[in-house]
PDB file of C-alpha atoms in Angstrom:
ATOM      1  CA  MET A  92      57.078-157.724  90.415  1.00  0.00           C
ATOM      2  CA  GLU A  93      59.980-155.326  89.195  1.00  0.00           C
ATOM      3  CA  GLY A  94      57.840-152.233  89.855  1.00  0.00           C
ATOM      4  CA  PHE A  95      57.514-153.785  93.373  1.00  0.00           C
ATOM      5  CA  LEU A  96      61.317-154.628  93.939  1.00  0.00           C
ATOM      6  CA  VAL A  97      62.227-151.084  92.852  1.00  0.00           C
ATOM      7  CA  ALA A  98      59.704-149.465  95.184  1.00  0.00           C
ATOM      8  CA  LEU A  99      60.807-151.778  97.916  1.00  0.00           C
ATOM      9  CA  VAL A 100      64.776-150.850  97.445  1.00  0.00           C
ATOM     10  CA  VAL A 101      64.476-147.373  97.002  1.00  0.00           C
ATOM     11  CA  SER A 102      62.204-146.779  99.825  1.00  0.00           C
ATOM     12  CA  PHE A 103      64.195-148.897 102.276  1.00  0.00           C
ATOM     13  CA  GLY A 104      67.363-146.928 101.246  1.00  0.00           C
ATOM     14  CA  VAL A 105      65.649-143.764 101.607  1.00  0.00           C
ATOM     15  CA  ILE A 106      63.874-144.334 105.055  1.00  0.00           C
ATOM     16  CA  PHE A 107      66.814-145.991 106.349  1.00  0.00           C
ATOM     17  CA  VAL A 108      69.117-143.235 105.765  1.00  0.00           C
ATOM     18  CA  ALA A 109      66.369-140.780 106.864  1.00  0.00           C
ATOM     19  CA  GLU A 110      66.021-142.613 110.106  1.00  0.00           C
ATOM     20  CA  LEU A 111      69.639-142.308 110.876  1.00  0.00           C
ATOM     21  CA  GLY A 112      70.318-139.791 113.739  1.00  0.00           C
ATOM     22  CA  ASP A 113      66.352-139.016 113.880  1.00  0.00           C
ATOM     23  CA  LYS A 114      64.424-138.587 117.183  1.00  0.00           C
ATOM     24  CA  SER A 115      62.614-142.044 116.967  1.00  0.00           C
ATOM     25  CA  GLN A 116      66.270-143.673 116.511  1.00  0.00           C
ATOM     26  CA  LEU A 117      67.284-141.725 119.666  1.00  0.00           C
ATOM     27  CA  MET A 118      64.341-143.075 121.283  1.00  0.00           C
ATOM     28  CA  ALA A 119      64.910-146.636 120.238  1.00  0.00           C
ATOM     29  CA  LEU A 120      68.600-146.025 121.646  1.00  0.00           C
ATOM     30  CA  THR A 121      67.163-145.084 124.809  1.00  0.00           C
ATOM     31  CA  PHE A 122      64.360-147.802 125.230  1.00  0.00           C
ATOM     32  CA  ALA A 123      67.319-150.191 124.370  1.00  0.00           C
ATOM     33  CA  THR A 124      69.333-149.241 127.324  1.00  0.00           C
ATOM     34  CA  ARG A 125      66.314-149.921 129.787  1.00  0.00           C
ATOM     35  CA  LEU A 126      63.914-152.697 128.410  1.00  0.00           C
ATOM     36  CA  ARG A 127      64.654-155.850 126.714  1.00  0.00           C
ATOM     37  CA  PRO A 128      65.437-155.589 122.983  1.00  0.00           C
ATOM     38  CA  LEU A 129      62.674-157.722 121.644  1.00  0.00           C
ATOM     39  CA  PRO A 130      59.692-156.029 122.898  1.00  0.00           C
ATOM     40  CA  VAL A 131      61.172-152.713 121.642  1.00  0.00           C
ATOM     41  CA  LEU A 132      61.698-153.826 118.395  1.00  0.00           C
ATOM     42  CA  VAL A 133      57.998-155.396 118.263  1.00  0.00           C
ATOM     43  CA  GLY A 134      56.709-152.015 119.395  1.00  0.00           C
ATOM     44  CA  ILE A 135      58.776-150.195 116.665  1.00  0.00           C
ATOM     45  CA  THR A 136      57.553-152.421 114.108  1.00  0.00           C
ATOM     46  CA  VAL A 137      53.859-152.329 114.872  1.00  0.00           C
ATOM     47  CA  ALA A 138      53.986-148.597 115.178  1.00  0.00           C
ATOM     48  CA  THR A 139      55.925-147.952 112.112  1.00  0.00           C
ATOM     49  CA  ALA A 140      53.727-150.374 109.799  1.00  0.00           C
ATOM     50  CA  VAL A 141      50.534-148.417 110.848  1.00  0.00           C
ATOM     51  CA  VAL A 142      52.261-144.949 110.368  1.00  0.00           C
ATOM     52  CA  HIS A 143      53.710-145.723 106.885  1.00  0.00           C
ATOM     53  CA  LEU A 144      50.396-147.214 105.884  1.00  0.00           C
ATOM     54  CA  VAL A 145      48.630-144.044 106.529  1.00  0.00           C
ATOM     55  CA  SER A 146      51.563-142.541 104.417  1.00  0.00           C
ATOM     56  CA  VAL A 147      51.626-144.492 101.550  1.00  0.00           C
ATOM     57  CA  ALA A 148      47.776-144.124 101.214  1.00  0.00           C
ATOM     58  CA  VAL A 149      48.031-140.191 101.187  1.00  0.00           C
ATOM     59  CA  GLY A 150      51.042-140.430  98.710  1.00  0.00           C
ATOM     60  CA  TYR A 151      49.501-142.971  96.499  1.00  0.00           C
ATOM     61  CA  GLY A 152      46.251-140.687  96.692  1.00  0.00           C
ATOM     62  CA  LEU A 153      48.506-137.505  95.748  1.00  0.00           C
ATOM     63  CA  GLY A 154      50.112-139.388  92.829  1.00  0.00           C
ATOM     64  CA  ALA A 155      46.908-140.546  91.298  1.00  0.00           C
ATOM     65  CA  ALA A 156      45.401-137.129  91.191  1.00  0.00           C
ATOM     66  CA  LEU A 157      48.628-134.883  90.177  1.00  0.00           C
ATOM     67  CA  PRO A 158      50.719-134.879  87.103  1.00  0.00           C
ATOM     68  CA  THR A 159      53.946-136.904  87.427  1.00  0.00           C
ATOM     69  CA  GLU A 160      56.342-133.928  86.504  1.00  0.00           C
ATOM     70  CA  TRP A 161      54.890-131.717  89.148  1.00  0.00           C
ATOM     71  CA  ILE A 162      54.921-134.611  91.623  1.00  0.00           C
ATOM     72  CA  ALA A 163      58.748-135.369  90.719  1.00  0.00           C
ATOM     73  CA  LEU A 164      59.686-131.570  90.938  1.00  0.00           C
ATOM     74  CA  PHE A 165      57.922-131.234  94.330  1.00  0.00           C
ATOM     75  CA  ALA A 166      59.543-134.580  95.656  1.00  0.00           C
ATOM     76  CA  GLY A 167      63.101-133.143  94.653  1.00  0.00           C
ATOM     77  CA  VAL A 168      62.258-130.033  96.479  1.00  0.00           C
ATOM     78  CA  ALA A 169      60.940-131.973  99.338  1.00  0.00           C
ATOM     79  CA  PHE A 170      64.221-133.943  99.346  1.00  0.00           C
ATOM     80  CA  LEU A 171      66.260-131.183  99.725  1.00  0.00           C
ATOM     81  CA  GLY A 172      64.314-129.865 102.638  1.00  0.00           C
ATOM     82  CA  PHE A 173      64.618-133.116 104.079  1.00  0.00           C
ATOM     83  CA  GLY A 174      68.497-132.870 103.812  1.00  0.00           C
ATOM     84  CA  ALA A 175      68.371-129.425 105.450  1.00  0.00           C
ATOM     85  CA  TRP A 176      66.142-131.029 108.299  1.00  0.00           C
ATOM     86  CA  THR A 177      68.733-133.647 108.680  1.00  0.00           C
ATOM     87  CA  LEU A 178      71.632-131.219 109.302  1.00  0.00           C
ATOM     88  CA  ARG A 179      69.590-129.444 111.702  1.00  0.00           C
ATOM     89  CA  GLY A 180      69.419-132.627 113.864  1.00  0.00           C
ATOM     90  CA  ASP A 181      67.100-133.948 116.376  1.00  0.00           C
ATOM     91  CA  ARG A 182      67.033-134.033 120.119  1.00  0.00           C
ATOM     92  CA  LEU A 183      64.856-135.781 122.511  1.00  0.00           C
ATOM     93  CA  THR A 184      62.726-133.471 124.208  1.00  0.00           C
ATOM     94  CA  ASP A 185      62.451-133.884 128.185  1.00  0.00           C
ATOM     95  CA  GLU A 186      58.998-135.255 127.894  1.00  0.00           C
ATOM     96  CA  GLU A 187      60.076-137.630 125.386  1.00  0.00           C
ATOM     97  CA  ARG A 188      63.161-138.711 127.445  1.00  0.00           C
ATOM     98  CA  ARG A 189      60.843-139.320 130.463  1.00  0.00           C
ATOM     99  CA  LYS A 190      58.446-141.306 128.417  1.00  0.00           C
ATOM    100  CA  ALA A 191      61.423-143.434 127.122  1.00  0.00           C
ATOM    101  CA  ASP A 192      62.582-143.564 130.706  1.00  0.00           C
ATOM    102  CA  ARG A 193      59.285-145.071 132.092  1.00  0.00           C
ATOM    103  CA  SER A 194      59.062-148.969 132.212  1.00  0.00           C
ATOM    104  CA  GLY A 195      56.172-149.661 134.294  1.00  0.00           C
ATOM    105  CA  ARG A 196      53.603-150.430 131.663  1.00  0.00           C
ATOM    106  CA  PRO A 197      53.939-153.315 129.071  1.00  0.00           C
ATOM    107  CA  ALA A 198      57.274-152.557 127.079  1.00  0.00           C
ATOM    108  CA  VAL A 199      55.735-153.247 123.625  1.00  0.00           C
ATOM    109  CA  LEU A 200      52.696-150.988 124.261  1.00  0.00           C
ATOM    110  CA  LEU A 201      54.883-148.181 125.862  1.00  0.00           C
ATOM    111  CA  VAL A 202      57.409-148.218 122.915  1.00  0.00           C
ATOM    112  CA  GLY A 203      54.630-148.748 120.252  1.00  0.00           C
ATOM    113  CA  VAL A 204      52.750-145.553 121.231  1.00  0.00           C
ATOM    114  CA  ALA A 205      55.496-143.403 121.793  1.00  0.00           C
ATOM    115  CA  PHE A 206      56.804-144.430 118.267  1.00  0.00           C
ATOM    116  CA  PHE A 207      53.345-143.986 116.665  1.00  0.00           C
ATOM    117  CA  LEU A 208      53.167-140.198 118.272  1.00  0.00           C
ATOM    118  CA  ALA A 209      56.739-139.265 117.384  1.00  0.00           C
ATOM    119  CA  GLU A 210      56.474-140.399 113.751  1.00  0.00           C
ATOM    120  CA  LEU A 211      53.438-138.294 113.084  1.00  0.00           C
ATOM    121  CA  GLY A 212      54.522-135.450 110.928  1.00  0.00           C
ATOM    122  CA  ASP A 213      58.066-136.566 111.242  1.00  0.00           C
ATOM    123  CA  LYS A 214      60.388-136.609 108.028  1.00  0.00           C
ATOM    124  CA  THR A 215      60.345-140.468 107.688  1.00  0.00           C
ATOM    125  CA  MET A 216      56.375-139.909 107.477  1.00  0.00           C
ATOM    126  CA  LEU A 217      56.739-137.253 105.042  1.00  0.00           C
ATOM    127  CA  ALA A 218      59.571-138.882 102.936  1.00  0.00           C
ATOM    128  CA  THR A 219      57.176-141.958 102.678  1.00  0.00           C
ATOM    129  CA  ILE A 220      54.316-139.948 101.257  1.00  0.00           C
ATOM    130  CA  THR A 221      56.627-138.410  98.572  1.00  0.00           C
ATOM    131  CA  LEU A 222      58.073-141.924  97.896  1.00  0.00           C
ATOM    132  CA  ALA A 223      54.375-143.317  97.463  1.00  0.00           C
ATOM    133  CA  THR A 224      53.617-140.508  94.821  1.00  0.00           C
ATOM    134  CA  GLN A 225      56.440-141.896  92.707  1.00  0.00           C
ATOM    135  CA  TYR A 226      56.365-145.922  93.299  1.00  0.00           C
ATOM    136  CA  GLY A 227      53.607-148.537  94.083  1.00  0.00           C
ATOM    137  CA  TRP A 228      51.971-148.208  97.522  1.00  0.00           C
ATOM    138  CA  PHE A 229      52.730-151.831  98.668  1.00  0.00           C
ATOM    139  CA  GLY A 230      56.547-151.858  97.674  1.00  0.00           C
ATOM    140  CA  THR A 231      56.882-148.235  99.341  1.00  0.00           C
ATOM    141  CA  TRP A 232      55.098-149.382 102.324  1.00  0.00           C
ATOM    142  CA  VAL A 233      56.941-152.594 103.025  1.00  0.00           C
ATOM    143  CA  GLY A 234      60.409-151.061 101.992  1.00  0.00           C
ATOM    144  CA  SER A 235      59.752-148.041 104.335  1.00  0.00           C
ATOM    145  CA  THR A 236      58.793-149.964 107.253  1.00  0.00           C
ATOM    146  CA  LEU A 237      61.697-152.262 106.764  1.00  0.00           C
ATOM    147  CA  GLY A 238      64.119-149.476 106.380  1.00  0.00           C
ATOM    148  CA  MET A 239      63.046-147.746 109.591  1.00  0.00           C
ATOM    149  CA  VAL A 240      62.909-150.837 111.522  1.00  0.00           C
ATOM    150  CA  ALA A 241      66.474-151.941 110.158  1.00  0.00           C
ATOM    151  CA  ALA A 242      67.595-148.324 111.393  1.00  0.00           C
ATOM    152  CA  ASP A 243      66.061-148.553 114.699  1.00  0.00           C
ATOM    153  CA  ALA A 244      67.569-152.094 115.181  1.00  0.00           C
ATOM    154  CA  LEU A 245      70.760-150.940 114.730  1.00  0.00           C
ATOM    155  CA  ALA A 246      70.267-148.312 117.301  1.00  0.00           C
ATOM    156  CA  ILE A 247      68.891-151.063 119.658  1.00  0.00           C
ATOM    157  CA  LEU A 248      72.013-153.217 118.980  1.00  0.00           C
ATOM    158  CA  VAL A 249      74.373-150.121 119.663  1.00  0.00           C
ATOM    159  CA  GLY A 250      72.321-149.279 122.548  1.00  0.00           C
ATOM    160  CA  ARG A 251      72.619-152.565 124.253  1.00  0.00           C
ATOM    161  CA  LEU A 252      76.165-153.422 123.193  1.00  0.00           C
ATOM    162  CA  LEU A 253      77.681-149.640 123.776  1.00  0.00           C
ATOM    163  CA  GLY A 254      74.976-147.758 125.828  1.00  0.00           C
ATOM    164  CA  ARG A 255      75.843-144.575 124.185  1.00  0.00           C
ATOM    165  CA  LYS A 256      75.004-142.587 120.824  1.00  0.00           C
ATOM    166  CA  LEU A 257      76.126-143.326 117.551  1.00  0.00           C
ATOM    167  CA  PRO A 258      78.566-140.689 116.317  1.00  0.00           C
ATOM    168  CA  GLU A 259      75.711-138.167 115.550  1.00  0.00           C
ATOM    169  CA  ARG A 260      77.649-135.546 113.398  1.00  0.00           C
ATOM    170  CA  THR A 261      78.970-138.003 110.890  1.00  0.00           C
ATOM    171  CA  VAL A 262      75.625-139.599 110.370  1.00  0.00           C
ATOM    172  CA  ARG A 263      73.698-136.283 110.160  1.00  0.00           C
ATOM    173  CA  TYR A 264      76.031-134.989 107.574  1.00  0.00           C
ATOM    174  CA  GLY A 265      76.112-138.373 105.477  1.00  0.00           C
ATOM    175  CA  ALA A 266      72.178-138.567 105.484  1.00  0.00           C
ATOM    176  CA  ALA A 267      71.900-134.586 104.571  1.00  0.00           C
ATOM    177  CA  VAL A 268      74.302-135.239 101.643  1.00  0.00           C
ATOM    178  CA  LEU A 269      72.265-138.604 100.333  1.00  0.00           C
ATOM    179  CA  PHE A 270      69.045-136.541 100.838  1.00  0.00           C
ATOM    180  CA  ALA A 271      70.321-133.655  98.846  1.00  0.00           C
ATOM    181  CA  GLY A 272      71.803-135.902  96.087  1.00  0.00           C
ATOM    182  CA  CYS A 273      68.510-137.687  95.842  1.00  0.00           C
ATOM    183  CA  GLY A 274      66.529-134.081  95.677  1.00  0.00           C
ATOM    184  CA  LEU A 275      68.825-132.855  93.025  1.00  0.00           C
ATOM    185  CA  TRP A 276      68.200-136.011  90.779  1.00  0.00           C
ATOM    186  CA  LEU A 277      64.520-135.899  91.136  1.00  0.00           C
ATOM    187  CA  ILE A 278      64.309-132.113  90.117  1.00  0.00           C
ATOM    188  CA  LEU A 279      66.555-133.110  87.011  1.00  0.00           C
ATOM    189  CA  ASP A 280      64.264-135.795  86.263  1.00  0.00           C
ATOM    190  CA  ALA A 281      61.079-133.484  86.550  1.00  0.00           C
ATOM    191  CA  VAL A 282      62.993-130.739  84.426  1.00  0.00           C
ATOM    192  CA  GLY A 283      63.500-133.437  81.913  1.00  0.00           C
ATOM    193  CA  GLN A 284      59.823-134.229  81.850  1.00  0.00           C
ATOM    194  CA  PHE A 285      58.557-130.900  81.204  1.00  0.00           C
ATOM    195  CA  GLY A 286      61.000-130.300  78.066  1.00  0.00           C
TER     196      GLY A 286
END
């Protein structure tokens, strides 16, 4: 049970931070200004659960096949990369904005498909794969799914109450610093395992 809780807490925290200012959070904010909040949240939850289940399966498979010190080193470098990616920031393309603006289809299906496609290959998917190489798959899946849904629920709340974006620069810099800190910690841990 302790391993599950560690995986849950770490995955929740990392993915929550990774999602702040991410393109899919901007989509949640956009959907929330046009659709009812509950269908938006349900669509996000279903899409996230599916994408993150695939992610942990890949990560868990890699974790079983590779030595732990190399995985920790790779994970540290990956987290430094996620920090740089976060600094770069995400923007909705015109196509993504048009999809978010359409409300003719059932909201849950519209949001679910849009989020599923937006998350494929996104940093939160890659971070979940990386976390699953270090922690148990189930705790990582539950934690990463809840972390992303919580961050997107925050965007929905902000979208409904304020109708405008979060202070993007502050969120982006804070998330990048947290990613870099996690990356350095993982690299130091890996170097200790080699020695």
